[in-house]
JSON list of C-alpha atoms in Angstrom, two decimals:
[
{"chain": "A", "resi": 42, "resn": "UNK", "atom": "CA", "xyz": [14.83, 20.89, 3.26]},
{"chain": "A", "resi": 43, "resn": "UNK", "atom": "CA", "xyz": [12.71, 18.34, 1.04]},
{"chain": "A", "resi": 44, "resn": "UNK", "atom": "CA", "xyz": [8.99, 19.16, 1.63]},
{"chain": "A", "resi": 45, "resn": "UNK", "atom": "CA", "xyz": [7.59, 16.82, -0.81]},
{"chain": "A", "resi": 46, "resn": "UNK", "atom": "CA", "xyz": [8.24, 13.08, -1.03]},
{"chain": "A", "resi": 47, "resn": "UNK", "atom": "CA", "xyz": [6.41, 10.09, -2.06]},
{"chain": "A", "resi": 48, "resn": "UNK", "atom": "CA", "xyz": [6.06, 7.29, 0.22]},
{"chain": "A", "resi": 49, "resn": "UNK", "atom": "CA", "xyz": [3.90, 4.59, -1.32]},
{"chain": "A", "resi": 50, "resn": "UNK", "atom": "CA", "xyz": [3.77, 1.37, 0.60]},
{"chain": "A", "resi": 51, "resn": "UNK", "atom": "CA", "xyz": [1.44, -0.86, 2.04]},
{"chain": "A", "resi": 52, "resn": "UNK", "atom": "CA", "xyz": [-1.25, -3.29, 0.75]},
{"chain": "A", "resi": 53, "resn": "UNK", "atom": "CA", "xyz": [-3.49, -3.06, -2.25]},
{"chain": "A", "resi": 54, "resn": "UNK", "atom": "CA", "xyz": [-5.74, -6.09, -2.72]},
{"chain": "A", "resi": 55, "resn": "UNK", "atom": "CA", "xyz": [-8.08, -6.43, -5.64]},
{"chain": "A", "resi": 56, "resn": "UNK", "atom": "CA", "xyz": [-10.38, -9.18, -5.97]},
{"chain": "A", "resi": 57, "resn": "UNK", "atom": "CA", "xyz": [-13.30, -10.01, -8.29]},
{"chain": "A", "resi": 58, "resn": "UNK", "atom": "CA", "xyz": [-16.29, -12.31, -8.34]},
{"chain": "A", "resi": 59, "resn": "UNK", "atom": "CA", "xyz": [-16.15, -15.29, -5.76]},
{"chain": "A", "resi": 60, "resn": "UNK", "atom": "CA", "xyz": [-14.62, -18.69, -7.02]},
{"chain": "A", "resi": 61, "resn": "UNK", "atom": "CA", "xyz": [-17.10, -21.69, -6.35]},
{"chain": "A", "resi": 62, "resn": "UNK", "atom": "CA", "xyz": [-14.56, -24.42, -7.36]},
{"chain": "A", "resi": 63, "resn": "UNK", "atom": "CA", "xyz": [-12.70, -26.08, -4.43]},
{"chain": "A", "resi": 64, "resn": "UNK", "atom": "CA", "xyz": [-9.24, -26.22, -6.34]},
{"chain": "A", "resi": 65, "resn": "UNK", "atom": "CA", "xyz": [-6.84, -23.41, -6.14]},
{"chain": "A", "resi": 66, "resn": "UNK", "atom": "CA", "xyz": [-7.29, -20.29, -7.96]},
{"chain": "A", "resi": 67, "resn": "UNK", "atom": "CA", "xyz": [-4.97, -17.30, -8.19]},
{"chain": "A", "resi": 68, "resn": "UNK", "atom": "CA", "xyz": [-4.85, -13.84, -9.70]},
{"chain": "A", "resi": 69, "resn": "UNK", "atom": "CA", "xyz": [-2.13, -11.02, -10.07]},
{"chain": "A", "resi": 70, "resn": "UNK", "atom": "CA", "xyz": [-2.54, -7.35, -10.12]},
{"chain": "A", "resi": 71, "resn": "UNK", "atom": "CA", "xyz": [-0.15, -4.68, -11.25]},
{"chain": "A", "resi": 72, "resn": "UNK", "atom": "CA", "xyz": [-1.89, -1.47, -10.23]},
{"chain": "A", "resi": 73, "resn": "UNK", "atom": "CA", "xyz": [-0.97, 2.36, -10.05]},
{"chain": "A", "resi": 74, "resn": "UNK", "atom": "CA", "xyz": [-1.61, 4.53, -6.89]},
{"chain": "A", "resi": 75, "resn": "UNK", "atom": "CA", "xyz": [-1.77, 8.15, -7.14]},
{"chain": "A", "resi": 76, "resn": "UNK", "atom": "CA", "xyz": [-1.54, 9.10, -3.50]},
{"chain": "A", "resi": 77, "resn": "UNK", "atom": "CA", "xyz": [-1.19, 12.75, -1.97]},
{"chain": "A", "resi": 78, "resn": "UNK", "atom": "CA", "xyz": [0.79, 12.85, 1.01]},
{"chain": "A", "resi": 79, "resn": "UNK", "atom": "CA", "xyz": [0.52, 14.62, 4.40]},
{"chain": "A", "resi": 80, "resn": "UNK", "atom": "CA", "xyz": [2.60, 14.43, 7.68]},
{"chain": "A", "resi": 81, "resn": "UNK", "atom": "CA", "xyz": [5.92, 14.58, 9.46]},
{"chain": "A", "resi": 82, "resn": "UNK", "atom": "CA", "xyz": [9.41, 13.13, 8.78]},
{"chain": "A", "resi": 83, "resn": "UNK", "atom": "CA", "xyz": [12.29, 13.45, 10.83]},
{"chain": "A", "resi": 84, "resn": "UNK", "atom": "CA", "xyz": [15.16, 11.48, 8.96]},
{"chain": "A", "resi": 85, "resn": "UNK", "atom": "CA", "xyz": [17.67, 11.39, 11.95]},
{"chain": "A", "resi": 86, "resn": "UNK", "atom": "CA", "xyz": [18.55, 12.76, 15.01]},
{"chain": "A", "resi": 87, "resn": "UNK", "atom": "CA", "xyz": [19.16, 16.65, 15.14]},
{"chain": "A", "resi": 88, "resn": "UNK", "atom": "CA", "xyz": [17.71, 17.06, 11.47]},
{"chain": "A", "resi": 89, "resn": "UNK", "atom": "CA", "xyz": [14.87, 19.50, 11.00]},
{"chain": "A", "resi": 90, "resn": "UNK", "atom": "CA", "xyz": [11.30, 17.87, 10.80]},
{"chain": "A", "resi": 91, "resn": "UNK", "atom": "CA", "xyz": [9.79, 18.07, 7.27]},
{"chain": "A", "resi": 92, "resn": "UNK", "atom": "CA", "xyz": [6.17, 18.82, 7.25]},
{"chain": "A", "resi": 93, "resn": "UNK", "atom": "CA", "xyz": [4.29, 18.65, 4.07]},
{"chain": "A", "resi": 94, "resn": "UNK", "atom": "CA", "xyz": [0.93, 18.34, 2.48]},
{"chain": "A", "resi": 95, "resn": "UNK", "atom": "CA", "xyz": [1.12, 17.67, -1.11]},
{"chain": "A", "resi": 96, "resn": "UNK", "atom": "CA", "xyz": [-1.69, 17.03, -3.73]},
{"chain": "A", "resi": 97, "resn": "UNK", "atom": "CA", "xyz": [-1.31, 14.31, -6.25]},
{"chain": "A", "resi": 98, "resn": "UNK", "atom": "CA", "xyz": [-0.07, 16.57, -9.04]},
{"chain": "A", "resi": 99, "resn": "UNK", "atom": "CA", "xyz": [2.70, 17.79, -6.83]},
{"chain": "A", "resi": 100, "resn": "UNK", "atom": "CA", "xyz": [3.50, 14.02, -5.78]},
{"chain": "A", "resi": 101, "resn": "UNK", "atom": "CA", "xyz": [3.88, 12.91, -9.35]},
{"chain": "A", "resi": 102, "resn": "UNK", "atom": "CA", "xyz": [6.33, 15.95, -10.06]},
{"chain": "A", "resi": 103, "resn": "UNK", "atom": "CA", "xyz": [8.51, 14.56, -7.38]},
{"chain": "A", "resi": 104, "resn": "UNK", "atom": "CA", "xyz": [8.24, 10.65, -8.46]},
{"chain": "A", "resi": 105, "resn": "UNK", "atom": "CA", "xyz": [11.31, 9.28, -10.03]},
{"chain": "A", "resi": 106, "resn": "UNK", "atom": "CA", "xyz": [9.94, 5.78, -10.36]},
{"chain": "A", "resi": 107, "resn": "UNK", "atom": "CA", "xyz": [7.31, 3.42, -8.78]},
{"chain": "A", "resi": 108, "resn": "UNK", "atom": "CA", "xyz": [6.02, -0.28, -9.12]},
{"chain": "A", "resi": 109, "resn": "UNK", "atom": "CA", "xyz": [3.10, -1.93, -7.38]},
{"chain": "A", "resi": 110, "resn": "UNK", "atom": "CA", "xyz": [1.91, -5.37, -7.91]},
{"chain": "A", "resi": 111, "resn": "UNK", "atom": "CA", "xyz": [-0.61, -7.64, -5.53]},
{"chain": "A", "resi": 112, "resn": "UNK", "atom": "CA", "xyz": [-1.42, -11.33, -5.75]},
{"chain": "A", "resi": 113, "resn": "UNK", "atom": "CA", "xyz": [-4.06, -13.42, -4.13]},
{"chain": "A", "resi": 114, "resn": "UNK", "atom": "CA", "xyz": [-4.55, -17.34, -3.87]},
{"chain": "A", "resi": 115, "resn": "UNK", "atom": "CA", "xyz": [-7.43, -19.28, -2.62]},
{"chain": "A", "resi": 116, "resn": "UNK", "atom": "CA", "xyz": [-8.55, -23.24, -1.95]},
{"chain": "A", "resi": 117, "resn": "UNK", "atom": "CA", "xyz": [-12.00, -23.50, -0.45]},
{"chain": "A", "resi": 118, "resn": "UNK", "atom": "CA", "xyz": [-12.07, -21.31, 2.69]},
{"chain": "A", "resi": 119, "resn": "UNK", "atom": "CA", "xyz": [-8.27, -21.05, 2.95]},
{"chain": "A", "resi": 120, "resn": "UNK", "atom": "CA", "xyz": [-6.70, -17.40, 1.75]},
{"chain": "A", "resi": 121, "resn": "UNK", "atom": "CA", "xyz": [-3.43, -16.14, 1.05]},
{"chain": "A", "resi": 122, "resn": "UNK", "atom": "CA", "xyz": [-2.43, -12.41, -0.13]},
{"chain": "A", "resi": 123, "resn": "UNK", "atom": "CA", "xyz": [0.93, -10.66, -1.15]},
{"chain": "A", "resi": 124, "resn": "UNK", "atom": "CA", "xyz": [1.61, -7.11, -1.97]},
{"chain": "A", "resi": 125, "resn": "UNK", "atom": "CA", "xyz": [5.09, -5.86, -3.19]},
{"chain": "A", "resi": 126, "resn": "UNK", "atom": "CA", "xyz": [5.61, -1.95, -3.58]},
{"chain": "A", "resi": 127, "resn": "UNK", "atom": "CA", "xyz": [8.52, 0.31, -4.42]},
{"chain": "A", "resi": 128, "resn": "UNK", "atom": "CA", "xyz": [8.94, 3.88, -5.26]},
{"chain": "A", "resi": 129, "resn": "UNK", "atom": "CA", "xyz": [11.52, 6.47, -5.48]},
{"chain": "A", "resi": 130, "resn": "UNK", "atom": "CA", "xyz": [11.16, 10.27, -5.21]},
{"chain": "A", "resi": 131, "resn": "UNK", "atom": "CA", "xyz": [13.52, 13.22, -4.84]},
{"chain": "A", "resi": 132, "resn": "UNK", "atom": "CA", "xyz": [13.02, 16.96, -4.41]},
{"chain": "A", "resi": 133, "resn": "UNK", "atom": "CA", "xyz": [15.07, 20.29, -4.22]},
{"chain": "A", "resi": 134, "resn": "UNK", "atom": "CA", "xyz": [14.45, 22.85, -1.75]},
{"chain": "A", "resi": 135, "resn": "UNK", "atom": "CA", "xyz": [15.63, 25.00, 1.00]},
{"chain": "A", "resi": 136, "resn": "UNK", "atom": "CA", "xyz": [15.86, 24.53, 4.90]},
{"chain": "A", "resi": 137, "resn": "UNK", "atom": "CA", "xyz": [16.05, 27.23, 7.50]},
{"chain": "A", "resi": 138, "resn": "UNK", "atom": "CA", "xyz": [17.74, 29.55, 7.44]},
{"chain": "A", "resi": 139, "resn": "UNK", "atom": "CA", "xyz": [17.55, 29.39, 3.44]},
{"chain": "A", "resi": 140, "resn": "UNK", "atom": "CA", "xyz": [20.07, 26.84, 2.82]},
{"chain": "A", "resi": 141, "resn": "UNK", "atom": "CA", "xyz": [19.82, 25.01, -0.53]},
{"chain": "A", "resi": 142, "resn": "UNK", "atom": "CA", "xyz": [18.71, 21.25, 0.04]},
{"chain": "A", "resi": 143, "resn": "UNK", "atom": "CA", "xyz": [18.03, 18.06, -2.10]},
{"chain": "A", "resi": 144, "resn": "UNK", "atom": "CA", "xyz": [16.90, 14.77, -0.86]},
{"chain": "A", "resi": 145, "resn": "UNK", "atom": "CA", "xyz": [15.74, 11.33, -2.14]},
{"chain": "A", "resi": 146, "resn": "UNK", "atom": "CA", "xyz": [13.38, 8.96, -0.36]},
{"chain": "A", "resi": 147, "resn": "UNK", "atom": "CA", "xyz": [13.07, 5.11, -1.58]},
{"chain": "A", "resi": 148, "resn": "UNK", "atom": "CA", "xyz": [10.79, 2.80, -0.01]},
{"chain": "A", "resi": 149, "resn": "UNK", "atom": "CA", "xyz": [10.10, -0.91, -0.25]},
{"chain": "A", "resi": 150, "resn": "UNK", "atom": "CA", "xyz": [7.35, -2.77, 1.53]},
{"chain": "A", "resi": 151, "resn": "UNK", "atom": "CA", "xyz": [6.37, -6.45, 1.20]},
{"chain": "A", "resi": 152, "resn": "UNK", "atom": "CA", "xyz": [3.10, -7.51, 2.75]},
{"chain": "A", "resi": 153, "resn": "UNK", "atom": "CA", "xyz": [2.11, -11.22, 3.29]},
{"chain": "A", "resi": 154, "resn": "UNK", "atom": "CA", "xyz": [-1.40, -12.40, 4.67]},
{"chain": "A", "resi": 155, "resn": "UNK", "atom": "CA", "xyz": [-3.12, -15.49, 5.30]},
{"chain": "A", "resi": 156, "resn": "UNK", "atom": "CA", "xyz": [-6.59, -16.11, 6.68]},
{"chain": "A", "resi": 157, "resn": "UNK", "atom": "CA", "xyz": [-9.96, -17.92, 6.42]},
{"chain": "A", "resi": 158, "resn": "UNK", "atom": "CA", "xyz": [-12.99, -17.12, 4.35]},
{"chain": "A", "resi": 159, "resn": "UNK", "atom": "CA", "xyz": [-15.82, -16.83, 7.26]},
{"chain": "A", "resi": 160, "resn": "UNK", "atom": "CA", "xyz": [-18.64, -16.11, 4.90]},
{"chain": "A", "resi": 161, "resn": "UNK", "atom": "CA", "xyz": [-18.91, -17.37, 1.42]},
{"chain": "A", "resi": 162, "resn": "UNK", "atom": "CA", "xyz": [-22.08, -17.08, -0.72]},
{"chain": "A", "resi": 163, "resn": "UNK", "atom": "CA", "xyz": [-22.89, -15.80, -4.28]},
{"chain": "A", "resi": 164, "resn": "UNK", "atom": "CA", "xyz": [-23.53, -12.17, -2.95]},
{"chain": "A", "resi": 165, "resn": "UNK", "atom": "CA", "xyz": [-20.89, -11.73, -0.23]},
{"chain": "A", "resi": 166, "resn": "UNK", "atom": "CA", "xyz": [-17.65, -13.03, 0.97]},
{"chain": "A", "resi": 167, "resn": "UNK", "atom": "CA", "xyz": [-15.81, -12.03, 4.16]},
{"chain": "A", "resi": 168, "resn": "UNK", "atom": "CA", "xyz": [-12.11, -12.90, 4.80]},
{"chain": "A", "resi": 169, "resn": "UNK", "atom": "CA", "xyz": [-10.39, -12.62, 8.22]},
{"chain": "A", "resi": 170, "resn": "UNK", "atom": "CA", "xyz": [-6.63, -12.18, 7.65]},
{"chain": "A", "resi": 171, "resn": "UNK", "atom": "CA", "xyz": [-3.38, -11.65, 9.61]},
{"chain": "A", "resi": 172, "resn": "UNK", "atom": "CA", "xyz": [0.29, -11.51, 8.56]},
{"chain": "A", "resi": 173, "resn": "UNK", "atom": "CA", "xyz": [3.40, -9.11, 8.37]},
{"chain": "A", "resi": 174, "resn": "UNK", "atom": "CA", "xyz": [4.33, -6.08, 6.53]},
{"chain": "A", "resi": 175, "resn": "UNK", "atom": "CA", "xyz": [8.01, -5.70, 6.03]},
{"chain": "A", "resi": 176, "resn": "UNK", "atom": "CA", "xyz": [9.19, -2.05, 5.36]},
{"chain": "A", "resi": 177, "resn": "UNK", "atom": "CA", "xyz": [12.63, -0.60, 4.17]},
{"chain": "A", "resi": 178, "resn": "UNK", "atom": "CA", "xyz": [12.94, 3.15, 4.06]},
{"chain": "A", "resi": 179, "resn": "UNK", "atom": "CA", "xyz": [16.08, 4.50, 2.83]},
{"chain": "A", "resi": 180, "resn": "UNK", "atom": "CA", "xyz": [16.78, 8.50, 2.52]},
{"chain": "A", "resi": 181, "resn": "UNK", "atom": "CA", "xyz": [19.57, 10.56, 1.08]},
{"chain": "A", "resi": 182, "resn": "UNK", "atom": "CA", "xyz": [19.89, 14.19, 2.42]},
{"chain": "A", "resi": 183, "resn": "UNK", "atom": "CA", "xyz": [22.39, 16.84, 1.11]},
{"chain": "A", "resi": 184, "resn": "UNK", "atom": "CA", "xyz": [22.16, 20.38, 2.57]},
{"chain": "A", "resi": 185, "resn": "UNK", "atom": "CA", "xyz": [24.34, 23.52, 1.51]},
{"chain": "A", "resi": 186, "resn": "UNK", "atom": "CA", "xyz": [25.91, 21.47, -1.64]},
{"chain": "A", "resi": 187, "resn": "UNK", "atom": "CA", "xyz": [27.04, 18.68, 0.46]},
{"chain": "A", "resi": 188, "resn": "UNK", "atom": "CA", "xyz": [28.32, 20.60, 3.76]},
{"chain": "A", "resi": 189, "resn": "UNK", "atom": "CA", "xyz": [25.86, 18.41, 5.63]},
{"chain": "A", "resi": 190, "resn": "UNK", "atom": "CA", "xyz": [25.08, 14.97, 4.29]},
{"chain": "A", "resi": 191, "resn": "UNK", "atom": "CA", "xyz": [23.37, 11.88, 5.52]},
{"chain": "A", "resi": 192, "resn": "UNK", "atom": "CA", "xyz": [21.80, 8.81, 4.12]},
{"chain": "A", "resi": 193, "resn": "UNK", "atom": "CA", "xyz": [19.77, 7.10, 7.02]},
{"chain": "A", "resi": 194, "resn": "UNK", "atom": "CA", "xyz": [17.82, 3.98, 6.49]},
{"chain": "A", "resi": 195, "resn": "UNK", "atom": "CA", "xyz": [15.35, 1.99, 8.56]},
{"chain": "A", "resi": 196, "resn": "UNK", "atom": "CA", "xyz": [13.84, -1.54, 8.19]},
{"chain": "A", "resi": 197, "resn": "UNK", "atom": "CA", "xyz": [11.05, -2.80, 10.43]},
{"chain": "A", "resi": 198, "resn": "UNK", "atom": "CA", "xyz": [8.21, -5.20, 10.34]},
{"chain": "A", "resi": 199, "resn": "UNK", "atom": "CA", "xyz": [4.58, -4.77, 11.43]},
{"chain": "A", "resi": 200, "resn": "UNK", "atom": "CA", "xyz": [2.16, -7.24, 12.38]},
{"chain": "A", "resi": 201, "resn": "UNK", "atom": "CA", "xyz": [-1.25, -6.93, 10.62]},
{"chain": "A", "resi": 202, "resn": "UNK", "atom": "CA", "xyz": [-4.77, -7.93, 11.18]},
{"chain": "A", "resi": 203, "resn": "UNK", "atom": "CA", "xyz": [-7.38, -7.43, 8.42]},
{"chain": "A", "resi": 204, "resn": "UNK", "atom": "CA", "xyz": [-10.80, -7.84, 7.10]},
{"chain": "A", "resi": 205, "resn": "UNK", "atom": "CA", "xyz": [-11.79, -7.98, 3.53]},
{"chain": "A", "resi": 206, "resn": "UNK", "atom": "CA", "xyz": [-15.31, -8.11, 1.97]},
{"chain": "A", "resi": 207, "resn": "UNK", "atom": "CA", "xyz": [-16.27, -8.85, -1.40]},
{"chain": "A", "resi": 208, "resn": "UNK", "atom": "CA", "xyz": [-19.86, -7.62, -2.46]},
{"chain": "A", "resi": 209, "resn": "UNK", "atom": "CA", "xyz": [-21.04, -8.99, -5.95]},
{"chain": "A", "resi": 210, "resn": "UNK", "atom": "CA", "xyz": [-23.54, -6.93, -7.89]},
{"chain": "A", "resi": 211, "resn": "UNK", "atom": "CA", "xyz": [-24.08, -9.35, -10.90]},
{"chain": "A", "resi": 212, "resn": "UNK", "atom": "CA", "xyz": [-22.19, -11.46, -13.38]},
{"chain": "A", "resi": 213, "resn": "UNK", "atom": "CA", "xyz": [-19.59, -8.62, -13.97]},
{"chain": "A", "resi": 214, "resn": "UNK", "atom": "CA", "xyz": [-19.70, -6.27, -11.33]},
{"chain": "A", "resi": 215, "resn": "UNK", "atom": "CA", "xyz": [-18.36, -6.50, -7.57]},
{"chain": "A", "resi": 216, "resn": "UNK", "atom": "CA", "xyz": [-16.99, -4.25, -4.88]},
{"chain": "A", "resi": 217, "resn": "UNK", "atom": "CA", "xyz": [-14.16, -5.00, -2.32]},
{"chain": "A", "resi": 218, "resn": "UNK", "atom": "CA", "xyz": [-13.94, -3.19, 0.95]},
{"chain": "A", "resi": 219, "resn": "UNK", "atom": "CA", "xyz": [-10.89, -3.73, 3.03]},
{"chain": "A", "resi": 220, "resn": "UNK", "atom": "CA", "xyz": [-9.38, -2.37, 6.24]},
{"chain": "A", "resi": 221, "resn": "UNK", "atom": "CA", "xyz": [-6.21, -3.36, 8.31]},
{"chain": "A", "resi": 222, "resn": "UNK", "atom": "CA", "xyz": [-4.58, -2.31, 11.55]},
{"chain": "A", "resi": 223, "resn": "UNK", "atom": "CA", "xyz": [-1.25, -3.24, 12.63]},
{"chain": "A", "resi": 224, "resn": "UNK", "atom": "CA", "xyz": [2.18, -2.20, 14.19]},
{"chain": "A", "resi": 225, "resn": "UNK", "atom": "CA", "xyz": [1.11, -2.37, 17.91]},
{"chain": "A", "resi": 226, "resn": "UNK", "atom": "CA", "xyz": [4.54, -0.84, 18.92]},
{"chain": "A", "resi": 227, "resn": "UNK", "atom": "CA", "xyz": [6.35, -4.02, 17.60]},
{"chain": "A", "resi": 228, "resn": "UNK", "atom": "CA", "xyz": [7.58, -2.47, 14.20]},
{"chain": "A", "resi": 229, "resn": "UNK", "atom": "CA", "xyz": [5.71, 1.11, 13.85]},
{"chain": "A", "resi": 230, "resn": "UNK", "atom": "CA", "xyz": [3.83, 2.60, 16.64]},
{"chain": "A", "resi": 231, "resn": "UNK", "atom": "CA", "xyz": [0.59, 2.13, 14.64]},
{"chain": "A", "resi": 232, "resn": "UNK", "atom": "CA", "xyz": [-0.46, 1.51, 11.08]},
{"chain": "A", "resi": 233, "resn": "UNK", "atom": "CA", "xyz": [-3.84, 1.42, 9.33]},
{"chain": "A", "resi": 234, "resn": "UNK", "atom": "CA", "xyz": [-5.35, 1.21, 5.81]},
{"chain": "A", "resi": 235, "resn": "UNK", "atom": "CA", "xyz": [-8.70, 1.28, 4.37]},
{"chain": "A", "resi": 236, "resn": "UNK", "atom": "CA", "xyz": [-9.22, 0.28, 0.59]},
{"chain": "A", "resi": 237, "resn": "UNK", "atom": "CA", "xyz": [-12.41, 0.39, -1.59]},
{"chain": "A", "resi": 238, "resn": "UNK", "atom": "CA", "xyz": [-12.64, -0.81, -5.12]},
{"chain": "A", "resi": 239, "resn": "UNK", "atom": "CA", "xyz": [-15.24, -1.37, -7.89]},
{"chain": "A", "resi": 240, "resn": "UNK", "atom": "CA", "xyz": [-14.41, -4.35, -9.99]},
{"chain": "A", "resi": 241, "resn": "UNK", "atom": "CA", "xyz": [-15.76, -5.23, -13.52]},
{"chain": "A", "resi": 242, "resn": "UNK", "atom": "CA", "xyz": [-14.79, -8.20, -15.57]},
{"chain": "A", "resi": 243, "resn": "UNK", "atom": "CA", "xyz": [-13.94, -7.60, -19.27]},
{"chain": "A", "resi": 244, "resn": "UNK", "atom": "CA", "xyz": [-13.06, -11.23, -20.29]},
{"chain": "A", "resi": 245, "resn": "UNK", "atom": "CA", "xyz": [-12.99, -14.66, -18.84]},
{"chain": "A", "resi": 246, "resn": "UNK", "atom": "CA", "xyz": [-9.79, -13.97, -17.06]},
{"chain": "A", "resi": 247, "resn": "UNK", "atom": "CA", "xyz": [-9.31, -10.43, -17.23]},
{"chain": "A", "resi": 248, "resn": "UNK", "atom": "CA", "xyz": [-10.60, -7.81, -14.75]},
{"chain": "A", "resi": 249, "resn": "UNK", "atom": "CA", "xyz": [-10.24, -3.97, -14.17]},
{"chain": "A", "resi": 250, "resn": "UNK", "atom": "CA", "xyz": [-10.62, -2.17, -10.91]},
{"chain": "A", "resi": 251, "resn": "UNK", "atom": "CA", "xyz": [-10.67, 1.44, -9.83]},
{"chain": "A", "resi": 252, "resn": "UNK", "atom": "CA", "xyz": [-11.14, 3.02, -6.25]},
{"chain": "A", "resi": 253, "resn": "UNK", "atom": "CA", "xyz": [-9.68, 4.99, -3.41]},
{"chain": "A", "resi": 254, "resn": "UNK", "atom": "CA", "xyz": [-6.87, 3.91, -0.70]},
{"chain": "A", "resi": 255, "resn": "UNK", "atom": "CA", "xyz": [-5.83, 5.51, 2.48]},
{"chain": "A", "resi": 256, "resn": "UNK", "atom": "CA", "xyz": [-2.53, 4.46, 4.38]},
{"chain": "A", "resi": 257, "resn": "UNK", "atom": "CA", "xyz": [-1.46, 5.72, 7.94]},
{"chain": "A", "resi": 258, "resn": "UNK", "atom": "CA", "xyz": [1.74, 5.03, 9.34]},
{"chain": "A", "resi": 259, "resn": "UNK", "atom": "CA", "xyz": [3.38, 6.11, 12.53]},
{"chain": "A", "resi": 260, "resn": "UNK", "atom": "CA", "xyz": [7.06, 4.92, 13.24]},
{"chain": "A", "resi": 261, "resn": "UNK", "atom": "CA", "xyz": [9.48, 6.36, 15.77]},
{"chain": "A", "resi": 262, "resn": "UNK", "atom": "CA", "xyz": [13.04, 4.74, 16.77]},
{"chain": "A", "resi": 263, "resn": "UNK", "atom": "CA", "xyz": [15.44, 7.09, 18.45]},
{"chain": "A", "resi": 264, "resn": "UNK", "atom": "CA", "xyz": [15.79, 10.31, 16.53]},
{"chain": "A", "resi": 265, "resn": "UNK", "atom": "CA", "xyz": [13.89, 8.92, 13.35]},
{"chain": "A", "resi": 266, "resn": "UNK", "atom": "CA", "xyz": [10.08, 9.47, 13.14]},
{"chain": "A", "resi": 267, "resn": "UNK", "atom": "CA", "xyz": [7.77, 8.96, 10.03]},
{"chain": "A", "resi": 268, "resn": "UNK", "atom": "CA", "xyz": [4.20, 9.85, 10.63]},
{"chain": "A", "resi": 269, "resn": "UNK", "atom": "CA", "xyz": [2.34, 10.13, 7.28]},
{"chain": "A", "resi": 270, "resn": "UNK", "atom": "CA", "xyz": [-0.95, 9.73, 5.84]},
{"chain": "A", "resi": 271, "resn": "UNK", "atom": "CA", "xyz": [-1.18, 8.64, 2.07]},
{"chain": "A", "resi": 272, "resn": "UNK", "atom": "CA", "xyz": [-4.51, 8.66, 0.17]},
{"chain": "A", "resi": 273, "resn": "UNK", "atom": "CA", "xyz": [-5.83, 8.80, -3.29]},
{"chain": "A", "resi": 274, "resn": "UNK", "atom": "CA", "xyz": [-7.47, 6.86, -6.07]},
{"chain": "A", "resi": 275, "resn": "UNK", "atom": "CA", "xyz": [-6.03, 3.83, -7.78]},
{"chain": "A", "resi": 276, "resn": "UNK", "atom": "CA", "xyz": [-6.37, 1.65, -10.61]},
{"chain": "A", "resi": 277, "resn": "UNK", "atom": "CA", "xyz": [-5.36, -1.99, -11.55]},
{"chain": "A", "resi": 278, "resn": "UNK", "atom": "CA", "xyz": [-5.69, -4.77, -13.89]},
{"chain": "A", "resi": 279, "resn": "UNK", "atom": "CA", "xyz": [-6.18, -8.26, -12.76]},
{"chain": "A", "resi": 280, "resn": "UNK", "atom": "CA", "xyz": [-5.33, -11.47, -14.47]},
{"chain": "A", "resi": 281, "resn": "UNK", "atom": "CA", "xyz": [-7.07, -14.47, -13.03]},
{"chain": "A", "resi": 282, "resn": "UNK", "atom": "CA", "xyz": [-5.96, -18.12, -13.43]}
]
């Protein structure tokens, strides 16, 4: 069956140098995440478990389309973040005992976080955050030319707790270290994320970011299980206003 699928979800937060003004400030960041994937997916009760370990190049071969964007807003110590991601992947292959199979996986996630800036100075900021991540995962699987066909889908919401540190290196350079954890058996069994980026200001309101992101999720419901790890480099462009 399908062995190589792209699941790109979760939260990618890019930030830049701390804002000193007490009025509202904001930014929006379209980004690209080239994630390799490993793990197991059981799409529905009685279906074979799809085990995979794909490199970035293999993931890109299966990717049909993808869209990622994050946003950020702050006033004084009040912080809000949001992330929307969508991707669609397809693959042809075989399942035991050698039957031809094809599949498509489409995922959408929306993450919303709010929090408090606990540390704020010229060299370091630290945000304490909490919120929700809403997932929608849809698959379409066909075996033996349609002799067996199913299109299961799952939607669930994870509570999330997060920390984000912004470290300034000078007028133009900064780094972001971000970690979150959630699920707690409410939506998924568990989900964690680690993100690190290096950011550079290239004009008054424009920044570029590059880094690394790892996202894990373990979802189980009835006969469906999604236990995957997605990790790889990312790049983004931020417009600040």
